């Protein structure tokens, strides 16, 4: 039996339909109830929904053999897992954004508000800019508006929230998309099943292109 | 005769491994718990975690509770041409736990072969690594990579250190999609991309890996892999030993063959090792070294015997019970090979199979 951790929410639902089309359906997942785990014994799979940022923890610790996580989460937490496939969905960008009129004059330490402290630190250390990191857990866009920070480092999908709040993207750090990840030990002992899923999912990705 | 059932998992494993290593002429290496802190600060990247418990000795010298065993073995070992030192150890080390982020005492078992080593020694150490895991689980595997080969293939395409480190990271993640992006970023042509990506896509059964790679490139390191693979055919657990280039160790310390061991049911590697000639050079040694460490604490969970009883019999008595009756009952049970705990009341945490109640009933 292969345990698969799916991220809760819109992305997770899209990912599940990809698994379904790839031949790994599990009809019980669509029933409305409070069940947490959904199993298709014939296919040898068991799905469960978890918070998107927790998928990599479930996979790294072996509670799930495989799972789907955003590249942002993988870069932020660097879990010790295999990253087997780019699902080419849930696409967005990790960006530096600020008020439209903001210009970095490089005269003082830059105040950066973000949920992604590691990604932000790595980026600014690469360009040699001193920063003061302000870790926030939500509503990041508020920080520059209220003067809490000079800039924010956050995920931008369409950019409409930024626009509505008089903010704009200053730099794109990297593109983000959903990735299929695997626990390293599971790959050693359930490698054949995992490879089959990866290749079926790869076909789905290519069909979507 | 030693009754292994009386031992806990760590003791039992250490006992089995000790007799295995002795068979191959490895000598026990015992050491103190402290080492000068300077040794670790100079080689902190070699350690699993760079955080060390330190204290000032009575002479003012900064000391550390050992976070690692290998560095001490190298430091105290001989460095004479033609001499080989084969040792095994079973020592407590003090490290920050990956899960709790607090210091933890960890039992580490392993072996090192230091000195004038050759491919036979590498074969012997890898075979012993496999045999060690066979003592701990029926379903295990050892995956071997060759860092010299990985490095030669990548550097033949582009020597930029940033490119090399990005590519190695992708290989360690079996990540072909980001490898493609990195190659595009550095304008690597398709043929070279295929060459590098074969280090991700080709893995598994040893002969198969060698023959597939032989079709893609010719390198002296591949010949060494073929020799090692052939030697391993004689190993007891040849079918459990595979090639996989996603095993990556820090190239500042390691070189040549590196390997990782996995046990079914444990979410991460339980054995790690390889050749560390580069580390030897850093410590001004002229000879080479190969070894491995087993993380018994990671396997322990597999053997948590929740259903086990503490004793076969709980014998209850009170102040009115005939004392001779108690002692004769206990002796009788012990003589028949059973365990017994004589108590005046039922202990809250004691797990017993049967109960004998000798208390006087009113």
PDB file of C-alpha atoms in Angstrom, chain B residues 176-361:
ATOM      1  CA  UNK B 176      15.724  15.986 -13.485  1.00  0.00           C
ATOM      2  CA  UNK B 177      13.414  18.968 -14.080  1.00  0.00           C
ATOM      3  CA  UNK B 178      15.535  21.417 -12.074  1.00  0.00           C
ATOM      4  CA  UNK B 179      18.704  19.848 -13.520  1.00  0.00           C
ATOM      5  CA  UNK B 180      17.364  20.738 -16.965  1.00  0.00           C
ATOM      6  CA  UNK B 181      16.819  24.348 -15.806  1.00  0.00           C
ATOM      7  CA  UNK B 182      20.337  24.574 -14.363  1.00  0.00           C
ATOM      8  CA  UNK B 183      21.805  23.201 -17.596  1.00  0.00           C
ATOM      9  CA  UNK B 184      19.810  25.733 -19.619  1.00  0.00           C
ATOM     10  CA  UNK B 185      21.038  28.527 -17.338  1.00  0.00           C
ATOM     11  CA  UNK B 186      24.663  27.499 -18.054  1.00  0.00           C
ATOM     12  CA  UNK B 187      24.030  26.873 -21.792  1.00  0.00           C
ATOM     13  CA  UNK B 188      24.848  23.168 -21.552  1.00  0.00           C
ATOM     14  CA  UNK B 189      24.108  21.339 -24.804  1.00  0.00           C
ATOM     15  CA  UNK B 190      21.638  18.426 -25.032  1.00  0.00           C
ATOM     16  CA  UNK B 191      24.315  15.731 -25.296  1.00  0.00           C
ATOM     17  CA  UNK B 192      26.001  16.937 -22.106  1.00  0.00           C
ATOM     18  CA  UNK B 193      22.649  17.264 -20.337  1.00  0.00           C
ATOM     19  CA  UNK B 194      21.921  13.619 -21.215  1.00  0.00           C
ATOM     20  CA  UNK B 195      25.318  12.636 -19.869  1.00  0.00           C
ATOM     21  CA  UNK B 196      24.713  14.365 -16.524  1.00  0.00           C
ATOM     22  CA  UNK B 197      21.083  13.295 -16.226  1.00  0.00           C
ATOM     23  CA  UNK B 198      22.145   9.651 -16.621  1.00  0.00           C
ATOM     24  CA  UNK B 199      23.528  10.010 -13.090  1.00  0.00           C
ATOM     25  CA  UNK B 200      19.909  10.411 -11.967  1.00  0.00           C
ATOM     26  CA  UNK B 201      18.123   8.046 -14.322  1.00  0.00           C
ATOM     27  CA  UNK B 202      20.586   5.148 -14.121  1.00  0.00           C
ATOM     28  CA  UNK B 203      20.517   3.349 -10.779  1.00  0.00           C
ATOM     29  CA  UNK B 204      19.803  -0.038  -9.278  1.00  0.00           C
ATOM     30  CA  UNK B 205      21.269  -3.438 -10.098  1.00  0.00           C
ATOM     31  CA  UNK B 206      25.058  -3.008 -10.328  1.00  0.00           C
ATOM     32  CA  UNK B 207      25.876  -4.773 -13.605  1.00  0.00           C
ATOM     33  CA  UNK B 208      23.008  -3.048 -15.320  1.00  0.00           C
ATOM     34  CA  UNK B 209      24.223   0.377 -14.140  1.00  0.00           C
ATOM     35  CA  UNK B 210      27.769  -0.308 -15.334  1.00  0.00           C
ATOM     36  CA  UNK B 211      26.648  -1.479 -18.764  1.00  0.00           C
ATOM     37  CA  UNK B 212      24.258   1.474 -19.239  1.00  0.00           C
ATOM     38  CA  UNK B 213      26.902   4.009 -18.183  1.00  0.00           C
ATOM     39  CA  UNK B 214      29.510   2.362 -20.399  1.00  0.00           C
ATOM     40  CA  UNK B 215      27.272   3.250 -23.340  1.00  0.00           C
ATOM     41  CA  UNK B 216      27.278   6.909 -22.287  1.00  0.00           C
ATOM     42  CA  UNK B 217      30.891   7.590 -21.202  1.00  0.00           C
ATOM     43  CA  UNK B 218      34.252   5.982 -20.570  1.00  0.00           C
ATOM     44  CA  UNK B 219      35.936   6.927 -17.337  1.00  0.00           C
ATOM     45  CA  UNK B 220      38.575   5.205 -15.168  1.00  0.00           C
ATOM     46  CA  UNK B 221      36.184   5.555 -12.187  1.00  0.00           C
ATOM     47  CA  UNK B 222      33.680   3.380 -14.034  1.00  0.00           C
ATOM     48  CA  UNK B 223      36.311   0.659 -14.277  1.00  0.00           C
ATOM     49  CA  UNK B 224      36.821   0.847 -10.513  1.00  0.00           C
ATOM     50  CA  UNK B 225      33.081   0.540 -10.037  1.00  0.00           C
ATOM     51  CA  UNK B 226      33.060  -2.536 -12.277  1.00  0.00           C
ATOM     52  CA  UNK B 227      35.888  -4.125 -10.265  1.00  0.00           C
ATOM     53  CA  UNK B 228      34.132  -3.423  -6.972  1.00  0.00           C
ATOM     54  CA  UNK B 229      30.859  -4.739  -8.366  1.00  0.00           C
ATOM     55  CA  UNK B 230      32.489  -7.977  -9.441  1.00  0.00           C
ATOM     56  CA  UNK B 231      34.099  -8.428  -6.027  1.00  0.00           C
ATOM     57  CA  UNK B 232      30.739  -7.826  -4.358  1.00  0.00           C
ATOM     58  CA  UNK B 233      29.295 -10.753  -6.310  1.00  0.00           C
ATOM     59  CA  UNK B 234      31.005 -12.874  -3.643  1.00  0.00           C
ATOM     60  CA  UNK B 235      29.387 -10.958  -0.839  1.00  0.00           C
ATOM     61  CA  UNK B 236      26.658 -12.763   1.118  1.00  0.00           C
ATOM     62  CA  UNK B 237      24.205  -9.995   0.358  1.00  0.00           C
ATOM     63  CA  UNK B 238      25.268  -9.078  -3.173  1.00  0.00           C
ATOM     64  CA  UNK B 239      21.671  -8.593  -4.367  1.00  0.00           C
ATOM     65  CA  UNK B 240      21.040  -5.993  -1.645  1.00  0.00           C
ATOM     66  CA  UNK B 241      23.962  -3.817  -2.739  1.00  0.00           C
ATOM     67  CA  UNK B 242      23.118  -1.425  -5.577  1.00  0.00           C
ATOM     68  CA  UNK B 243      24.513   1.636  -7.308  1.00  0.00           C
ATOM     69  CA  UNK B 244      22.739   4.959  -6.888  1.00  0.00           C
ATOM     70  CA  UNK B 245      24.401   8.335  -7.469  1.00  0.00           C
ATOM     71  CA  UNK B 246      21.900  10.210  -5.323  1.00  0.00           C
ATOM     72  CA  UNK B 247      24.079   9.255  -2.350  1.00  0.00           C
ATOM     73  CA  UNK B 248      26.087  12.434  -1.958  1.00  0.00           C
ATOM     74  CA  UNK B 249      28.502  13.299   0.839  1.00  0.00           C
ATOM     75  CA  UNK B 250      30.455  16.518   1.318  1.00  0.00           C
ATOM     76  CA  UNK B 251      33.261  16.387  -1.268  1.00  0.00           C
ATOM     77  CA  UNK B 252      35.529  18.475   0.952  1.00  0.00           C
ATOM     78  CA  UNK B 253      35.883  15.410   3.148  1.00  0.00           C
ATOM     79  CA  UNK B 254      34.723  12.423   1.136  1.00  0.00           C
ATOM     80  CA  UNK B 255      35.903  11.052  -2.204  1.00  0.00           C
ATOM     81  CA  UNK B 256      35.576   7.862  -4.237  1.00  0.00           C
ATOM     82  CA  UNK B 257      33.013   5.364  -2.994  1.00  0.00           C
ATOM     83  CA  UNK B 258      30.324   6.576  -0.594  1.00  0.00           C
ATOM     84  CA  UNK B 259      27.276   4.633   0.529  1.00  0.00           C
ATOM     85  CA  UNK B 260      24.099   4.701   2.562  1.00  0.00           C
ATOM     86  CA  UNK B 261      22.144   1.871   4.144  1.00  0.00           C
ATOM     87  CA  UNK B 262      18.367   1.687   4.453  1.00  0.00           C
ATOM     88  CA  UNK B 263      16.137  -0.661   6.417  1.00  0.00           C
ATOM     89  CA  UNK B 264      12.502  -1.218   5.452  1.00  0.00           C
ATOM     90  CA  UNK B 265      10.226   0.576   7.910  1.00  0.00           C
ATOM     91  CA  UNK B 266      12.711   3.300   8.875  1.00  0.00           C
ATOM     92  CA  UNK B 267      12.084   6.610   7.129  1.00  0.00           C
ATOM     93  CA  UNK B 268      15.729   7.632   6.651  1.00  0.00           C
ATOM     94  CA  UNK B 269      19.179   6.150   6.138  1.00  0.00           C
ATOM     95  CA  UNK B 270      20.431   4.067   9.060  1.00  0.00           C
ATOM     96  CA  UNK B 271      24.007   3.607   7.883  1.00  0.00           C
ATOM     97  CA  UNK B 272      26.331   6.113   6.243  1.00  0.00           C
ATOM     98  CA  UNK B 273      29.916   5.934   5.193  1.00  0.00           C
ATOM     99  CA  UNK B 274      32.531   6.075   2.505  1.00  0.00           C
ATOM    100  CA  UNK B 275      36.108   6.887   1.662  1.00  0.00           C
ATOM    101  CA  UNK B 276      37.338  10.025   3.403  1.00  0.00           C
ATOM    102  CA  UNK B 277      40.865  10.515   2.084  1.00  0.00           C
ATOM    103  CA  UNK B 278      40.169  14.257   1.744  1.00  0.00           C
ATOM    104  CA  UNK B 279      39.444  14.455   5.470  1.00  0.00           C
ATOM    105  CA  UNK B 280      42.714  12.615   6.143  1.00  0.00           C
ATOM    106  CA  UNK B 281      44.586  15.181   4.031  1.00  0.00           C
ATOM    107  CA  UNK B 282      42.956  18.017   5.984  1.00  0.00           C
ATOM    108  CA  UNK B 283      44.333  16.420   9.147  1.00  0.00           C
ATOM    109  CA  UNK B 284      47.788  16.196   7.562  1.00  0.00           C
ATOM    110  CA  UNK B 285      47.642  12.423   7.074  1.00  0.00           C
ATOM    111  CA  UNK B 286      49.157  10.890   3.952  1.00  0.00           C
ATOM    112  CA  UNK B 287      47.130   7.671   3.997  1.00  0.00           C
ATOM    113  CA  UNK B 288      43.522   6.935   3.067  1.00  0.00           C
ATOM    114  CA  UNK B 289      40.472   5.815   5.014  1.00  0.00           C
ATOM    115  CA  UNK B 290      37.107   4.141   4.615  1.00  0.00           C
ATOM    116  CA  UNK B 291      34.430   3.353   7.164  1.00  0.00           C
ATOM    117  CA  UNK B 292      30.810   3.613   8.194  1.00  0.00           C
ATOM    118  CA  UNK B 293      28.592   4.447  11.135  1.00  0.00           C
ATOM    119  CA  UNK B 294      25.284   2.857  12.050  1.00  0.00           C
ATOM    120  CA  UNK B 295      22.602   4.948  13.731  1.00  0.00           C
ATOM    121  CA  UNK B 296      21.028   2.360  16.010  1.00  0.00           C
ATOM    122  CA  UNK B 297      18.686   4.938  17.529  1.00  0.00           C
ATOM    123  CA  UNK B 298      16.928   5.256  14.154  1.00  0.00           C
ATOM    124  CA  UNK B 299      16.246   1.512  13.987  1.00  0.00           C
ATOM    125  CA  UNK B 300      15.161   1.147  17.603  1.00  0.00           C
ATOM    126  CA  UNK B 301      11.536   2.093  16.866  1.00  0.00           C
ATOM    127  CA  UNK B 302      11.159  -1.002  14.696  1.00  0.00           C
ATOM    128  CA  UNK B 303      11.836  -3.148  17.710  1.00  0.00           C
ATOM    129  CA  UNK B 304       9.763  -1.482  20.369  1.00  0.00           C
ATOM    130  CA  UNK B 305       8.282  -4.489  22.039  1.00  0.00           C
ATOM    131  CA  UNK B 306       5.044  -2.981  23.277  1.00  0.00           C
ATOM    132  CA  UNK B 307       3.345  -6.291  23.902  1.00  0.00           C
ATOM    133  CA  UNK B 308       6.148  -7.810  25.867  1.00  0.00           C
ATOM    134  CA  UNK B 309       5.771  -8.651  29.539  1.00  0.00           C
ATOM    135  CA  UNK B 310       8.240  -7.565  32.184  1.00  0.00           C
ATOM    136  CA  UNK B 311       7.900 -10.843  34.109  1.00  0.00           C
ATOM    137  CA  UNK B 312       6.220 -14.210  33.688  1.00  0.00           C
ATOM    138  CA  UNK B 313       4.773 -14.221  37.217  1.00  0.00           C
ATOM    139  CA  UNK B 314       3.728 -11.657  39.744  1.00  0.00           C
ATOM    140  CA  UNK B 315       3.736 -13.263  43.193  1.00  0.00           C
ATOM    141  CA  UNK B 316       1.725 -11.402  45.814  1.00  0.00           C
ATOM    142  CA  UNK B 317       2.147 -11.916  49.549  1.00  0.00           C
ATOM    143  CA  UNK B 318       1.386 -10.109  52.799  1.00  0.00           C
ATOM    144  CA  UNK B 319       2.602 -10.112  56.406  1.00  0.00           C
ATOM    145  CA  UNK B 320       0.567 -13.247  57.180  1.00  0.00           C
ATOM    146  CA  UNK B 321       2.030 -15.343  54.343  1.00  0.00           C
ATOM    147  CA  UNK B 322       4.421 -18.120  55.303  1.00  0.00           C
ATOM    148  CA  UNK B 323       7.902 -16.816  54.368  1.00  0.00           C
ATOM    149  CA  UNK B 324       9.184 -20.283  53.442  1.00  0.00           C
ATOM    150  CA  UNK B 325       6.243 -20.674  51.081  1.00  0.00           C
ATOM    151  CA  UNK B 326       7.171 -17.418  49.310  1.00  0.00           C
ATOM    152  CA  UNK B 327      10.851 -18.333  48.889  1.00  0.00           C
ATOM    153  CA  UNK B 328      10.085 -21.884  47.726  1.00  0.00           C
ATOM    154  CA  UNK B 329       7.521 -20.652  45.161  1.00  0.00           C
ATOM    155  CA  UNK B 330      10.000 -18.077  43.801  1.00  0.00           C
ATOM    156  CA  UNK B 331      12.829 -20.648  43.644  1.00  0.00           C
ATOM    157  CA  UNK B 332      10.557 -23.151  41.877  1.00  0.00           C
ATOM    158  CA  UNK B 333       9.570 -20.640  39.183  1.00  0.00           C
ATOM    159  CA  UNK B 334      13.145 -19.432  38.659  1.00  0.00           C
ATOM    160  CA  UNK B 335      14.372 -23.046  38.440  1.00  0.00           C
ATOM    161  CA  UNK B 336      11.851 -23.747  35.681  1.00  0.00           C
ATOM    162  CA  UNK B 337      13.251 -20.858  33.664  1.00  0.00           C
ATOM    163  CA  UNK B 338      10.532 -18.309  34.435  1.00  0.00           C
ATOM    164  CA  UNK B 339      10.893 -14.804  35.785  1.00  0.00           C
ATOM    165  CA  UNK B 340       9.038 -13.645  38.879  1.00  0.00           C
ATOM    166  CA  UNK B 341       8.517 -10.458  40.839  1.00  0.00           C
ATOM    167  CA  UNK B 342       7.501 -10.888  44.516  1.00  0.00           C
ATOM    168  CA  UNK B 343       5.437  -7.900  45.673  1.00  0.00           C
ATOM    169  CA  UNK B 344       3.046  -6.892  48.419  1.00  0.00           C
ATOM    170  CA  UNK B 345       0.705  -5.113  46.015  1.00  0.00           C
ATOM    171  CA  UNK B 346       0.295  -4.970  42.242  1.00  0.00           C
ATOM    172  CA  UNK B 347       2.864  -2.445  40.909  1.00  0.00           C
ATOM    173  CA  UNK B 348       1.192   0.046  38.601  1.00  0.00           C
ATOM    174  CA  UNK B 349       3.618  -0.258  35.703  1.00  0.00           C
ATOM    175  CA  UNK B 350       4.621  -3.918  35.917  1.00  0.00           C
ATOM    176  CA  UNK B 351       3.476  -6.041  32.946  1.00  0.00           C
ATOM    177  CA  UNK B 352       3.043  -9.679  34.062  1.00  0.00           C
ATOM    178  CA  UNK B 353       1.712 -12.767  32.332  1.00  0.00           C
ATOM    179  CA  UNK B 354       0.377 -14.651  35.370  1.00  0.00           C
ATOM    180  CA  UNK B 355      -0.356 -13.895  38.961  1.00  0.00           C
ATOM    181  CA  UNK B 356       0.086 -16.052  42.085  1.00  0.00           C
ATOM    182  CA  UNK B 357      -1.677 -14.613  45.118  1.00  0.00           C
ATOM    183  CA  UNK B 358      -0.335 -15.950  48.439  1.00  0.00           C
ATOM    184  CA  UNK B 359      -2.049 -13.305  50.533  1.00  0.00           C
ATOM    185  CA  UNK B 360      -4.192 -14.676  53.388  1.00  0.00           C
ATOM    186  CA  UNK B 361      -7.862 -14.203  52.567  1.00  0.00           C
TER     187      UNK B 361
END
